[in-house]
Amino acid sequence: GAGVSQSPRYKVAKRGQDVALRCDPISGHVSLFWYQQALGQGPEFLTYFQNEAQLDKSGLPSDRFFAERPEGSVSTLKIQRTQQEDSAVYLCASSSQGSSPLHFGNGTRLTVT
Amino acid sequence: KQEVTQIPAALSVPEGENLVLNCSFTDSAIYNLQWFRQDPGKGLTSLLLIQSSQREQTSGRLNASLDKSSGRSTLYIAASQPGDSATYLCAVPNSGAGSYQLTFGKGTKLSVIP
């Protein structure tokens, strides 16, 4: 079956623009995660969904970051008024349950100019 | 707060060599430890997941060991091939209620020279 799909693969935004990043998890996967990976670093946790419920958003860097998963499948990470420090790869991952092995998408590389 | 360190940051070996990648973590109260591979411009691929009750896991030419008491894990790659060239990351879940959150190391960038 298909893996985790993320779109777009690349996004260039001017400082101050809003962006929306999409994640299609593996069908039937209950848990969905967003991670942020800066260049040369390991991924850092942003937020966690179990079905449509956002159970943890403690990793979101600021209130400019917002994530949703309204029907418990597709998720969108939205960043308002982008800043240069938001430039990173945003990775989505899903699993059948919270502690199961994670399946990652290829990420969206966001560049804010 | 959990911290994960990977040594070395980069490694270059000739094809056919056996090699060991190291991972250490500060909080030994972990449920499991996971090793991932990341190719340039790609997401992460899970290689091995070791539960806290296990000491090692094997998959093909890969063997991962876990020593919770010392806060260490190693990934052993036998008979390395150019296709093994990638960045290898280890990750552990946070302890307690936030165990679904993974803390990653910065990775070891492996180059296998033909």
Coordinates of C-alpha atoms in Angstrom, one line a residue:
Chain A
G1 CA 0.0 0.0 0.0
A2 CA 0.9 3.6 -0.2
G3 CA 3.1 5.2 2.4
V4 CA 2.8 8.6 4.1
S5 CA 2.4 11.3 1.4
Q6 CA 3.2 15.0 2.0
S7 CA 2.6 17.9 -0.3
P8 CA 4.1 20.1 -1.5
R9 CA 7.6 18.7 -1.6
Y10 CA 9.1 22.2 -1.7
K11 CA 7.6 25.5 -0.7
V12 CA 9.1 29.0 -0.9
A13 CA 7.4 31.7 0.9
K14 CA 8.1 35.3 1.4
R15 CA 8.4 36.5 5.0
G16 CA 5.0 37.3 6.3
Q17 CA 3.1 34.9 4.1
D18 CA 0.9 32.1 5.4
V19 CA 1.6 28.5 4.3
A20 CA -0.3 25.2 4.6
L21 CA 1.4 21.8 4.5
R22 CA -0.5 18.6 3.9
C23 CA -0.1 15.1 5.1
D24 CA -1.9 12.0 4.0
P25 CA -1.1 9.2 6.5
I26 CA -1.2 5.5 5.8
S27 CA -4.8 4.4 5.7
G28 CA -6.1 3.3 9.0
H29 CA -3.3 4.7 11.1
V30 CA -4.7 6.2 14.2
S31 CA -1.7 8.2 15.3
L32 CA -0.2 11.2 13.4
F33 CA 2.8 13.3 14.2
W34 CA 4.4 16.4 12.9
Y35 CA 8.2 17.0 13.3
Q36 CA 10.4 19.8 12.3
Q37 CA 13.9 19.1 11.0
A38 CA 16.4 22.0 10.7
L39 CA 19.5 21.5 8.6
G40 CA 22.0 19.1 10.2
Q41 CA 19.7 18.4 13.1
G42 CA 17.5 15.5 14.1
P43 CA 13.7 16.0 13.8
E44 CA 12.0 17.8 16.7
F45 CA 8.5 17.0 17.8
L46 CA 5.8 19.5 17.0
T47 CA 2.4 17.9 17.6
Y48 CA 0.5 14.6 18.0
F49 CA -3.0 13.5 16.9
Q50 CA -4.9 10.4 17.8
N51 CA -7.7 10.2 15.2
E52 CA -9.1 13.7 15.0
A53 CA -8.0 14.7 18.6
Q54 CA -4.9 16.8 19.0
L55 CA -3.5 15.3 22.2
D56 CA -0.3 17.2 22.4
K57 CA 0.8 20.5 20.8
S58 CA 3.5 21.3 23.2
G59 CA 6.2 21.3 20.5
L60 CA 4.7 24.0 18.3
P61 CA 7.2 26.9 18.4
S62 CA 4.6 29.7 18.6
D63 CA 1.0 30.6 18.2
R64 CA 1.7 31.1 14.5
F65 CA 1.7 27.4 14.1
F66 CA -1.6 25.5 13.9
A67 CA -2.4 21.9 13.0
E68 CA -5.6 20.1 12.4
R69 CA -6.9 16.7 11.4
P70 CA -10.7 17.2 11.2
E71 CA -11.8 13.8 10.0
G72 CA -9.0 11.7 11.6
S73 CA -7.1 11.1 8.3
V74 CA -5.5 14.0 6.4
S75 CA -3.7 16.6 8.5
T76 CA -2.7 20.1 7.7
L77 CA 0.0 22.1 9.4
K78 CA -0.5 25.8 8.9
I79 CA 2.1 28.5 9.6
Q80 CA 0.9 32.1 9.7
R81 CA 3.1 35.1 9.0
T82 CA 6.1 33.0 8.2
Q83 CA 9.6 34.0 9.5
Q84 CA 13.0 33.1 8.3
E85 CA 13.5 30.8 11.4
D86 CA 10.6 28.7 10.2
S87 CA 12.8 27.5 7.3
A88 CA 13.1 23.7 7.8
V89 CA 11.9 20.4 6.6
Y90 CA 8.5 19.5 8.0
L91 CA 8.0 15.8 8.4
C92 CA 4.7 13.9 9.0
A93 CA 4.6 10.4 10.4
S94 CA 1.9 8.0 11.2
S95 CA 1.6 4.8 13.2
S96 CA -1.1 2.2 13.9
Q97 CA -0.9 3.2 17.6
G98 CA 1.2 5.7 19.6
S99 CA 4.1 3.4 20.5
S100 CA 4.3 1.5 17.2
P101 CA 7.1 2.1 14.7
L102 CA 6.6 5.4 12.9
H103 CA 6.3 5.6 9.1
F104 CA 7.6 9.0 7.8
G105 CA 6.7 10.9 4.7
N106 CA 9.4 12.5 2.6
G107 CA 8.7 15.9 4.1
T108 CA 8.1 19.4 2.9
R109 CA 11.1 21.7 2.6
L110 CA 10.0 25.2 3.5
T111 CA 12.2 28.1 2.7
V112 CA 11.2 31.5 3.9
T113 CA 12.9 34.4 2.0
Chain B
K1 CA 14.6 16.4 29.5
Q2 CA 15.9 13.5 27.4
E3 CA 19.0 14.1 25.4
V4 CA 20.3 11.8 22.7
T5 CA 23.9 12.0 21.4
Q6 CA 25.3 10.1 18.4
I7 CA 29.0 9.5 17.7
P8 CA 30.6 9.9 15.3
A9 CA 28.9 12.7 13.4
A10 CA 30.3 11.3 10.2
L11 CA 32.0 8.2 9.1
S12 CA 33.7 7.1 5.9
V13 CA 34.6 3.4 5.3
P14 CA 35.6 1.3 2.4
E15 CA 33.1 -1.2 1.0
G16 CA 33.0 -4.5 2.8
E17 CA 34.0 -3.2 6.2
N18 CA 32.0 -3.9 9.4
L19 CA 31.1 -0.8 11.3
V20 CA 29.5 0.4 14.5
L21 CA 27.4 3.5 15.1
N22 CA 26.9 4.7 18.7
C23 CA 23.9 6.3 20.4
S24 CA 23.6 7.5 24.0
F25 CA 20.7 8.8 25.9
T26 CA 20.4 10.6 29.3
D27 CA 17.2 9.2 30.7
S28 CA 17.3 5.4 30.9
A29 CA 13.6 5.0 31.7
I30 CA 12.7 4.3 28.0
Y31 CA 10.1 2.0 26.6
N32 CA 12.1 1.3 23.4
L33 CA 14.7 2.7 21.1
Q34 CA 14.5 3.0 17.3
W35 CA 17.1 3.3 14.6
F36 CA 16.2 5.2 11.4
R37 CA 17.9 5.7 8.1
Q38 CA 17.5 9.0 6.2
D39 CA 18.6 9.4 2.6
P40 CA 19.2 13.0 1.2
G41 CA 16.0 14.8 0.6
K42 CA 13.9 12.0 2.0
G43 CA 12.0 11.1 5.1
L44 CA 13.1 8.6 7.7
T45 CA 12.9 4.8 7.2
S46 CA 12.6 2.7 10.4
L47 CA 15.3 0.1 10.5
L48 CA 15.0 -1.5 13.9
L49 CA 12.9 -1.1 17.0
I50 CA 14.2 -2.5 20.3
Q51 CA 11.8 -2.9 23.2
S52 CA 13.1 -2.1 26.6
S53 CA 12.9 -5.8 27.6
Q54 CA 15.1 -6.8 24.7
R55 CA 18.9 -6.5 24.4
E56 CA 19.2 -6.7 20.6
Q57 CA 17.4 -6.9 17.3
T58 CA 18.6 -8.1 14.0
S59 CA 17.5 -7.4 10.4
G60 CA 19.7 -8.8 7.7
R61 CA 23.1 -7.2 8.0
L62 CA 22.0 -4.9 10.7
N63 CA 22.1 -5.6 14.4
A64 CA 21.1 -3.1 17.1
S65 CA 21.9 -3.6 20.8
L66 CA 20.4 -1.8 23.8
D67 CA 21.9 -1.3 27.3
K68 CA 19.4 0.7 29.2
S69 CA 21.4 0.8 32.4
S70 CA 24.3 2.6 30.7
G71 CA 22.1 4.6 28.4
R72 CA 23.6 3.3 25.2
S73 CA 22.7 1.6 21.9
T74 CA 24.9 0.5 19.0
L75 CA 24.0 -0.2 15.4
Y76 CA 26.3 -2.7 13.8
I77 CA 26.4 -2.9 10.0
A78 CA 28.1 -6.0 8.6
A79 CA 29.8 -6.1 5.2
S80 CA 29.0 -2.5 4.3
Q81 CA 27.9 -1.6 0.8
P82 CA 27.7 1.7 -1.1
G83 CA 24.0 1.6 -0.8
D84 CA 24.3 1.8 2.9
S85 CA 25.4 5.4 2.5
A86 CA 22.9 7.6 4.4
T87 CA 22.4 9.4 7.7
Y88 CA 21.5 7.1 10.6
L89 CA 19.5 8.5 13.5
C90 CA 18.5 6.9 16.8
A91 CA 15.5 8.0 18.7
V92 CA 13.9 7.3 22.1
P93 CA 10.5 8.1 23.4
N94 CA 10.1 10.5 26.3
S95 CA 9.4 8.9 29.6
G96 CA 6.0 9.0 31.3
A97 CA 2.9 10.4 29.8
G98 CA 4.6 11.8 26.7
S99 CA 6.0 8.5 25.6
Y100 CA 4.7 9.0 22.0
Q101 CA 7.2 11.9 21.6
L102 CA 10.5 10.8 20.1
T103 CA 13.7 12.6 20.9
F104 CA 16.2 12.2 18.1
G105 CA 20.0 12.4 17.9
K106 CA 21.6 14.5 15.2
G107 CA 22.6 11.4 13.3
T108 CA 25.7 9.8 11.9
K109 CA 26.4 10.5 8.2
L110 CA 27.8 7.3 6.7
S111 CA 29.7 7.1 3.4
V112 CA 30.7 3.7 2.1
I113 CA 33.3 4.1 -0.6
P114 CA 33.3 1.5 -3.5

